[in-house]
Amino acid sequence: MPLDIRALDTVSPADIADYHGLMGELYAVEFPDIDPPTVEAVETMLRPNPADVGTRVWLGREGGRLVGGARLDLLGQENVGLARIGVRVRPVDRRRGLGTALLQSAIPAIRDSGYDRLIGGAWGGGPGSRWAAAQGFRTTASFVMQRLEIAGGGWRALAGPMPDGFELRRWVGRVPDDMVESYVDGLIAFEDRPGDQASWRFPSRTVERLRDEEERLLGRGVEQRGLVAMESATGAVAGMTVVELTPDDQERAFQKVTAVLPRHRGLGLGVRMKTAMLAWIEDDRPGVRRIQTGTATANVHMIRINHALGFADAFVSLALEQSVAELLQRFPD
Ligand SMILES: CC(C)(COP(=O)(O)OP(=O)(O)OC[C@H]1O[C@@H](n2cnc3c(N)ncnc32)[C@H](O)[C@@H]1OP(=O)(O)O)[C@@H](O)C(=O)NCCC(=O)NCCS
């Protein structure tokens, strides 16, 4: 059956359904104990991100059956010059050159973009990382993905009052106006990335960008819940933790960021915020059974805290990179 790779002009509900099926098969083989992405998450995977300069999606079919897909994003903002590729092939259709063919479909768009670095991601030790190595990618950063079953775990034993001089504030959906400036300043604490050689940079934080992101998530029905550790004397934000709940996944939440400003570290604020968040979710959203999070492998302190809370390591996620010049040598015209 010949392989037919087409660039999508628009993403149809049938494309989303087919891709959801592909992701389900992929997870069943690679991560049998992890919930596969929801339809909503798959839809997001196929739609452009407004902060980027351009997005292209290719789907590969054999006799009408979806066998794989590729997505190329020309990143914007602080990451102009970085193109991100994601390639996925149905497990039963691997090692027939389909992944390479999908990457090859994206080459003209990568070349024409004038962007000079290509980045990607894969799970450590999995077929994606071996395929990527064969395509010339190198690992530039790694993250431990961890997961906690809320009903179990030792987190309750670590719950307790805030250290003297600090108090907790909660928010849902939007960071309150009276602390948003201080909150954005505090987010920068999240951005020290030990052991990371990736070219990708955190987009610089501004109140305007934070508000845009909040509106985008609210528009998709995604609920963000935040807890802030506030310095009582000044009202300044000392740290924060944020969890994201998606509308069609009632059982699982994703812990996005937990950060404590450098000058407030070592007081236990991170643990107190995390346990308070877990207690809040348990009380308020009893249907949510599992929290997932990702932490830089070199951030041994946060990984240790998560273990103490009852998080178990699920897998390692790798950031991959190569120069476009190297890629074009590999795939000359
Ligand atoms: C990565 C992926 C797209 C590869 O798809 P594929 O169609 O099997 O890849 P190809 O057939 O083009 O493989 C090309 C070469 O890569 C290497 N390779 C691919 N899979 C490999 C594996 N499991 N083990 C070792 N080498 C592998 C081999 O050198 C292979 O050539 P060979 O088969 O002649 O030995 C597929 O495994 C996948 O969907 N993985 C999950 C998603 C992912 O991690 N993507 C990462 C890239 S963004």
Coordinates of C-alpha atoms and ligand atoms in Angstrom, one line a residue:
M1 CA 0.0 0.0 0.0
P2 CA 1.7 3.3 -1.0
L3 CA 2.3 5.9 1.6
D4 CA 0.4 9.1 1.0
I5 CA 1.7 12.1 3.1
R6 CA -0.4 15.2 3.0
A7 CA 0.0 18.6 4.6
L8 CA -3.2 19.6 6.3
D9 CA -4.8 22.9 5.4
T10 CA -7.4 22.6 8.1
V11 CA -7.8 19.9 10.8
S12 CA -11.1 18.0 10.5
P13 CA -13.0 16.2 13.3
A14 CA -12.1 12.9 11.4
D15 CA -8.4 13.8 11.5
I16 CA -8.6 14.4 15.2
A17 CA -10.5 11.1 15.8
D18 CA -7.9 9.2 13.7
Y19 CA -5.0 10.9 15.5
H20 CA -6.6 10.2 18.9
G21 CA -6.7 6.5 17.8
L22 CA -3.0 6.6 16.9
M23 CA -2.1 8.2 20.3
G24 CA -4.1 5.5 22.1
E25 CA -2.2 2.7 20.4
L26 CA 1.1 4.5 21.0
Y27 CA 0.4 4.9 24.7
A28 CA -0.9 1.3 25.0
V29 CA 2.5 0.1 23.8
E30 CA 4.9 2.6 25.3
F31 CA 3.2 3.7 28.5
P32 CA 0.6 1.1 29.4
D33 CA 0.2 2.5 32.9
I34 CA -0.3 6.1 31.8
D35 CA -3.6 7.5 30.6
P36 CA -3.4 8.4 26.9
P37 CA -4.1 12.0 25.8
T38 CA -7.7 13.0 25.7
V39 CA -9.5 14.1 22.6
E40 CA -9.0 17.7 23.7
A41 CA -5.3 17.2 24.2
V42 CA -5.0 15.6 20.8
E43 CA -6.9 18.5 19.2
T44 CA -4.4 20.9 20.8
M45 CA -1.6 18.8 19.4
L46 CA -2.9 19.4 15.9
R47 CA -3.8 23.1 16.2
P48 CA -1.3 26.0 15.9
N49 CA -0.1 27.7 19.0
P50 CA -0.8 31.4 18.7
A51 CA 2.6 32.4 20.1
D52 CA 4.4 30.6 17.3
V53 CA 5.3 32.0 13.8
G54 CA 3.9 29.1 11.9
T55 CA 2.7 25.5 12.2
R56 CA 2.4 22.7 9.6
V57 CA 0.9 19.3 10.2
W58 CA 1.4 16.3 7.9
L59 CA -0.6 13.1 8.1
G60 CA 0.6 9.9 6.5
R61 CA -2.0 7.3 5.3
E62 CA -1.8 4.0 3.7
G63 CA -5.0 3.0 1.9
G64 CA -6.8 5.7 3.9
R65 CA -5.6 4.3 7.2
L66 CA -3.6 6.8 9.3
V67 CA -0.1 5.4 10.0
G68 CA 1.7 8.5 11.3
G69 CA 1.9 12.2 11.6
A70 CA 4.4 15.1 11.8
R71 CA 4.1 18.5 13.2
L72 CA 6.5 21.4 12.6
D73 CA 6.3 24.6 14.6
L74 CA 8.4 27.7 13.8
L75 CA 8.7 29.1 17.3
G76 CA 8.1 32.7 18.0
Q77 CA 9.0 35.3 20.7
E78 CA 12.3 34.6 22.4
N79 CA 12.7 31.3 20.4
V80 CA 12.6 32.7 16.8
G81 CA 15.2 30.6 14.9
L82 CA 14.1 27.3 16.6
A83 CA 11.9 24.9 14.7
R84 CA 10.3 22.1 16.6
I85 CA 9.4 18.8 15.0
G86 CA 7.3 16.0 16.4
V87 CA 6.9 12.7 14.5
R88 CA 4.7 9.8 15.5
V89 CA 4.2 6.5 13.8
R90 CA 1.6 3.8 14.7
P91 CA 3.5 1.1 16.7
V92 CA 2.5 -1.7 14.3
D93 CA 3.9 0.3 11.3
R94 CA 7.3 1.1 12.7
R95 CA 10.7 0.3 11.2
R96 CA 9.5 0.7 7.6
G97 CA 10.9 4.1 7.1
L98 CA 7.6 6.0 7.7
G99 CA 9.1 8.2 10.5
T100 CA 11.9 9.2 8.3
A101 CA 9.5 9.9 5.4
L102 CA 7.4 12.1 7.6
L103 CA 10.5 14.0 8.7
Q104 CA 11.5 14.3 5.1
S105 CA 8.1 15.9 4.2
A106 CA 8.9 18.7 6.6
I107 CA 12.4 19.5 5.1
P108 CA 11.3 22.0 2.5
A109 CA 9.4 24.0 5.1
I110 CA 12.3 23.9 7.5
R111 CA 14.7 25.0 4.7
D112 CA 12.5 27.8 3.5
S113 CA 11.9 29.1 7.0
G114 CA 15.5 30.2 7.4
Y115 CA 15.4 28.9 11.0
D116 CA 18.7 27.4 12.0
R117 CA 18.1 24.9 14.8
L118 CA 15.7 21.9 15.0
I119 CA 14.4 20.7 18.3
G120 CA 12.3 17.8 19.3
G121 CA 11.5 15.5 22.3
A122 CA 11.3 11.8 23.1
W123 CA 11.1 9.5 26.0
G124 CA 14.4 8.3 27.3
G125 CA 15.2 4.7 26.3
G126 CA 12.2 4.5 23.9
P127 CA 12.1 4.1 20.2
G128 CA 11.8 7.8 19.7
S129 CA 15.1 8.6 21.3
R130 CA 16.8 5.9 19.2
W131 CA 15.2 7.1 16.0
A132 CA 16.2 10.7 16.8
A133 CA 19.8 9.6 17.4
A134 CA 19.7 8.0 14.0
Q135 CA 18.5 11.3 12.6
G136 CA 21.4 13.2 14.1
F137 CA 19.6 14.7 17.2
R138 CA 21.5 15.1 20.4
T139 CA 20.1 15.3 24.0
T140 CA 20.3 18.7 25.5
A141 CA 18.1 18.4 28.6
S142 CA 16.1 15.8 30.4
F143 CA 13.1 15.8 32.8
V144 CA 11.8 13.1 35.2
M145 CA 8.0 12.7 34.7
Q146 CA 6.5 11.8 38.1
R147 CA 3.0 10.8 39.1
L148 CA 1.1 10.7 42.4
E149 CA -2.1 8.8 43.2
I150 CA -3.7 11.3 45.5
A151 CA -5.5 8.7 47.7
G152 CA -2.1 7.1 48.6
G153 CA 1.3 8.6 49.1
G154 CA 2.9 10.1 52.1
W155 CA 2.0 13.7 51.4
R156 CA -0.5 14.1 54.3
A157 CA 2.3 13.5 56.8
L158 CA 4.1 16.5 55.3
A159 CA 1.1 18.8 55.4
G160 CA 1.3 21.5 58.1
P161 CA 1.2 25.2 58.8
M162 CA 3.1 27.8 56.7
P163 CA 6.4 28.9 58.2
D164 CA 6.2 32.1 60.3
G165 CA 5.9 35.2 58.2
F166 CA 4.2 33.6 55.2
E167 CA 0.6 32.9 54.3
L168 CA -1.2 31.0 51.5
R169 CA -3.5 32.6 48.9
R170 CA -5.5 30.7 46.4
W171 CA -6.7 31.6 42.9
V172 CA -8.7 29.9 40.2
G173 CA -8.5 30.8 36.6
R174 CA -6.8 34.2 36.9
V175 CA -4.1 35.4 39.2
P176 CA -5.7 38.2 41.3
D177 CA -4.9 41.7 40.1
D178 CA -3.4 42.9 43.4
M179 CA -0.6 40.4 43.2
V180 CA -0.1 39.8 39.5
E181 CA 3.0 42.0 39.2
S182 CA 4.8 40.3 42.1
Y183 CA 3.6 36.9 40.8
V184 CA 5.2 37.4 37.4
D185 CA 8.4 38.5 39.0
G186 CA 8.3 35.4 41.1
L187 CA 7.8 33.1 38.1
I188 CA 11.4 33.9 37.1
A189 CA 12.4 31.6 40.0
F190 CA 11.2 28.8 37.9
E191 CA 13.7 29.5 35.2
D192 CA 16.9 28.4 36.6
R193 CA 17.5 25.2 34.8
P194 CA 20.5 23.3 36.1
G195 CA 22.3 21.0 33.7
D196 CA 20.3 22.3 30.7
Q197 CA 22.1 22.9 27.3
A198 CA 19.0 23.4 25.2
S199 CA 18.7 26.4 23.0
W200 CA 15.1 26.8 23.9
R201 CA 14.5 29.8 26.2
F202 CA 11.6 30.5 28.5
P203 CA 9.6 33.4 26.9
S204 CA 10.2 36.4 29.1
R205 CA 7.4 36.8 31.6
T206 CA 5.1 39.8 31.4
V207 CA 1.7 40.4 32.9
E208 CA 0.2 40.8 29.4
R209 CA 1.5 37.4 28.3
L210 CA 0.3 35.8 31.5
R211 CA -3.2 37.3 31.0
D212 CA -3.2 36.1 27.3
E213 CA -2.4 32.6 28.4
E214 CA -5.1 32.6 31.1
E215 CA -7.7 33.7 28.6
R216 CA -6.5 31.1 26.1
L217 CA -6.9 28.3 28.8
L218 CA -10.2 29.6 30.0
G219 CA -11.5 29.7 26.4
R220 CA -10.6 26.0 26.1
G221 CA -12.4 25.2 29.4
V222 CA -9.1 24.5 31.2
E223 CA -9.1 25.3 34.9
Q224 CA -5.9 26.6 36.4
R225 CA -5.7 26.5 40.2
G226 CA -2.9 28.3 41.9
L227 CA -1.6 28.6 45.4
V228 CA 0.8 31.4 46.3
A229 CA 3.1 31.7 49.3
M230 CA 2.9 35.3 50.3
E231 CA 5.3 37.2 52.5
S232 CA 2.8 38.5 55.2
A233 CA 4.8 41.7 55.9
T234 CA 5.1 42.9 52.3
G235 CA 2.4 41.1 50.4
A236 CA 5.1 40.0 48.0
V237 CA 4.9 36.6 46.3
A238 CA 7.5 34.2 47.6
G239 CA 6.5 31.1 45.7
M240 CA 3.7 29.5 43.7
T241 CA 2.3 26.2 42.5
V242 CA -0.2 25.8 39.7
V243 CA -2.2 22.8 38.7
E244 CA -4.1 22.5 35.4
L245 CA -7.4 20.6 35.1
T246 CA -8.8 19.8 31.6
P247 CA -12.5 19.6 30.9
D248 CA -12.6 16.1 29.4
D249 CA -10.2 14.4 31.8
Q250 CA -11.9 14.5 35.2
E251 CA -9.4 12.1 36.9
R252 CA -6.1 13.6 36.2
A253 CA -4.4 17.0 36.9
F254 CA -1.1 18.3 35.7
Q255 CA 1.2 20.2 38.1
K256 CA 2.7 22.8 35.9
V257 CA 5.0 24.9 38.0
T258 CA 6.2 24.9 41.6
A259 CA 8.7 27.7 42.3
V260 CA 10.1 29.4 45.3
L261 CA 12.1 32.6 45.0
P262 CA 15.8 31.9 45.7
R263 CA 15.9 34.0 48.8
H264 CA 13.0 32.1 50.4
R265 CA 14.3 28.6 49.7
G266 CA 15.0 26.1 52.5
L267 CA 12.0 27.1 54.6
G268 CA 9.7 24.3 53.4
L269 CA 7.5 26.6 51.4
G270 CA 7.6 24.3 48.4
V271 CA 6.3 21.3 50.4
R272 CA 3.7 23.3 52.2
M273 CA 2.3 24.7 48.9
K274 CA 2.3 21.3 47.3
T275 CA 0.5 19.5 50.2
A276 CA -2.0 22.4 50.5
M277 CA -2.7 22.0 46.8
L278 CA -3.2 18.3 47.1
A279 CA -5.6 18.8 50.1
W280 CA -7.5 21.5 48.1
I281 CA -7.9 19.2 45.1
E282 CA -8.9 16.3 47.3
D283 CA -11.6 18.4 49.0
D284 CA -12.9 20.3 46.1
R285 CA -12.4 17.9 43.1
P286 CA -12.6 14.4 44.7
G287 CA -12.9 12.9 41.2
V288 CA -9.3 13.8 40.4
R289 CA -7.2 10.8 41.4
R290 CA -3.9 11.4 39.9
I291 CA -1.4 14.3 39.6
Q292 CA 1.4 14.3 37.0
T293 CA 4.4 16.6 36.9
G294 CA 7.8 17.0 35.2
T295 CA 11.0 18.1 36.8
A296 CA 14.5 18.7 35.3
T297 CA 16.6 15.6 36.1
A298 CA 19.3 17.8 37.6
N299 CA 16.8 19.3 40.0
V300 CA 17.5 16.6 42.6
H301 CA 16.0 18.7 45.4
M302 CA 12.5 18.9 43.8
I303 CA 12.6 15.3 42.7
R304 CA 13.4 14.3 46.3
I305 CA 10.5 16.4 47.6
N306 CA 8.2 14.8 45.1
H307 CA 9.3 11.3 46.2
A308 CA 8.7 12.2 49.9
L309 CA 5.2 13.4 48.9
G310 CA 4.6 10.0 47.3
F311 CA 5.3 10.7 43.6
A312 CA 6.7 7.8 41.7
D313 CA 9.0 8.2 38.7
A314 CA 7.1 7.3 35.5
F315 CA 9.6 8.0 32.7
V316 CA 12.3 10.4 31.5
S317 CA 11.5 13.0 28.8
L318 CA 14.4 14.2 26.6
A319 CA 14.9 17.5 24.9
L320 CA 16.6 16.9 21.5
E321 CA 18.4 19.2 19.1
Q322 CA 20.5 19.5 15.9
S323 CA 21.4 22.3 13.6
V324 CA 19.3 22.8 10.4
A325 CA 22.6 22.8 8.5
E326 CA 23.4 19.2 9.7
L327 CA 19.8 18.1 8.9
L328 CA 20.0 19.5 5.4
Q329 CA 23.3 17.6 4.8
R330 CA 21.5 14.5 5.8
F331 CA 18.6 15.2 3.5
P332 CA 20.1 17.0 0.5
D333 CA 17.7 18.0 -2.4
Ligands
LIG1 C1 10.2 7.8 16.4 C2 9.2 7.1 15.4 C3 8.4 8.2 14.8 C4 10.1 6.4 14.4 O1 9.2 5.9 13.4 P1 9.6 4.7 12.4 O2 8.7 4.7 11.2 O3 9.7 3.4 13.1 O4 11.1 5.1 12.0 P2 12.0 4.7 10.7 O5 11.5 3.4 10.2 O6 12.0 5.8 9.8 O7 13.4 4.5 11.4 C5 14.6 5.0 10.8 C6 15.8 4.5 11.6 O8 15.8 5.1 13.0 C7 16.3 4.1 13.9 N1 15.3 3.5 14.7 C8 13.9 3.7 14.7 N2 13.3 3.1 15.7 C9 14.3 2.4 16.4 C10 14.2 1.6 17.5 N3 13.1 1.3 18.1 N4 15.4 1.1 18.0 C11 16.6 1.4 17.4 N5 16.7 2.2 16.3 C12 15.5 2.7 15.8 C13 16.9 3.0 13.0 O9 18.2 3.3 12.6 C14 15.9 3.0 11.8 O10 16.5 2.5 10.6 P3 16.4 0.9 10.4 O11 15.0 0.5 10.7 O12 16.8 0.7 9.0 O13 17.4 0.3 11.4 C15 8.3 6.1 16.2 O14 9.1 5.2 16.9 C16 7.4 6.8 17.1 O15 6.3 7.2 16.8 N6 7.8 6.9 18.4 C17 7.0 7.7 19.4 C18 7.0 9.2 19.2 C19 8.4 9.7 19.4 O16 9.1 9.5 20.4 N7 8.8 10.6 18.4 C20 10.2 11.2 18.6 C21 10.6 12.1 17.6 S1 9.8 13.6 17.6

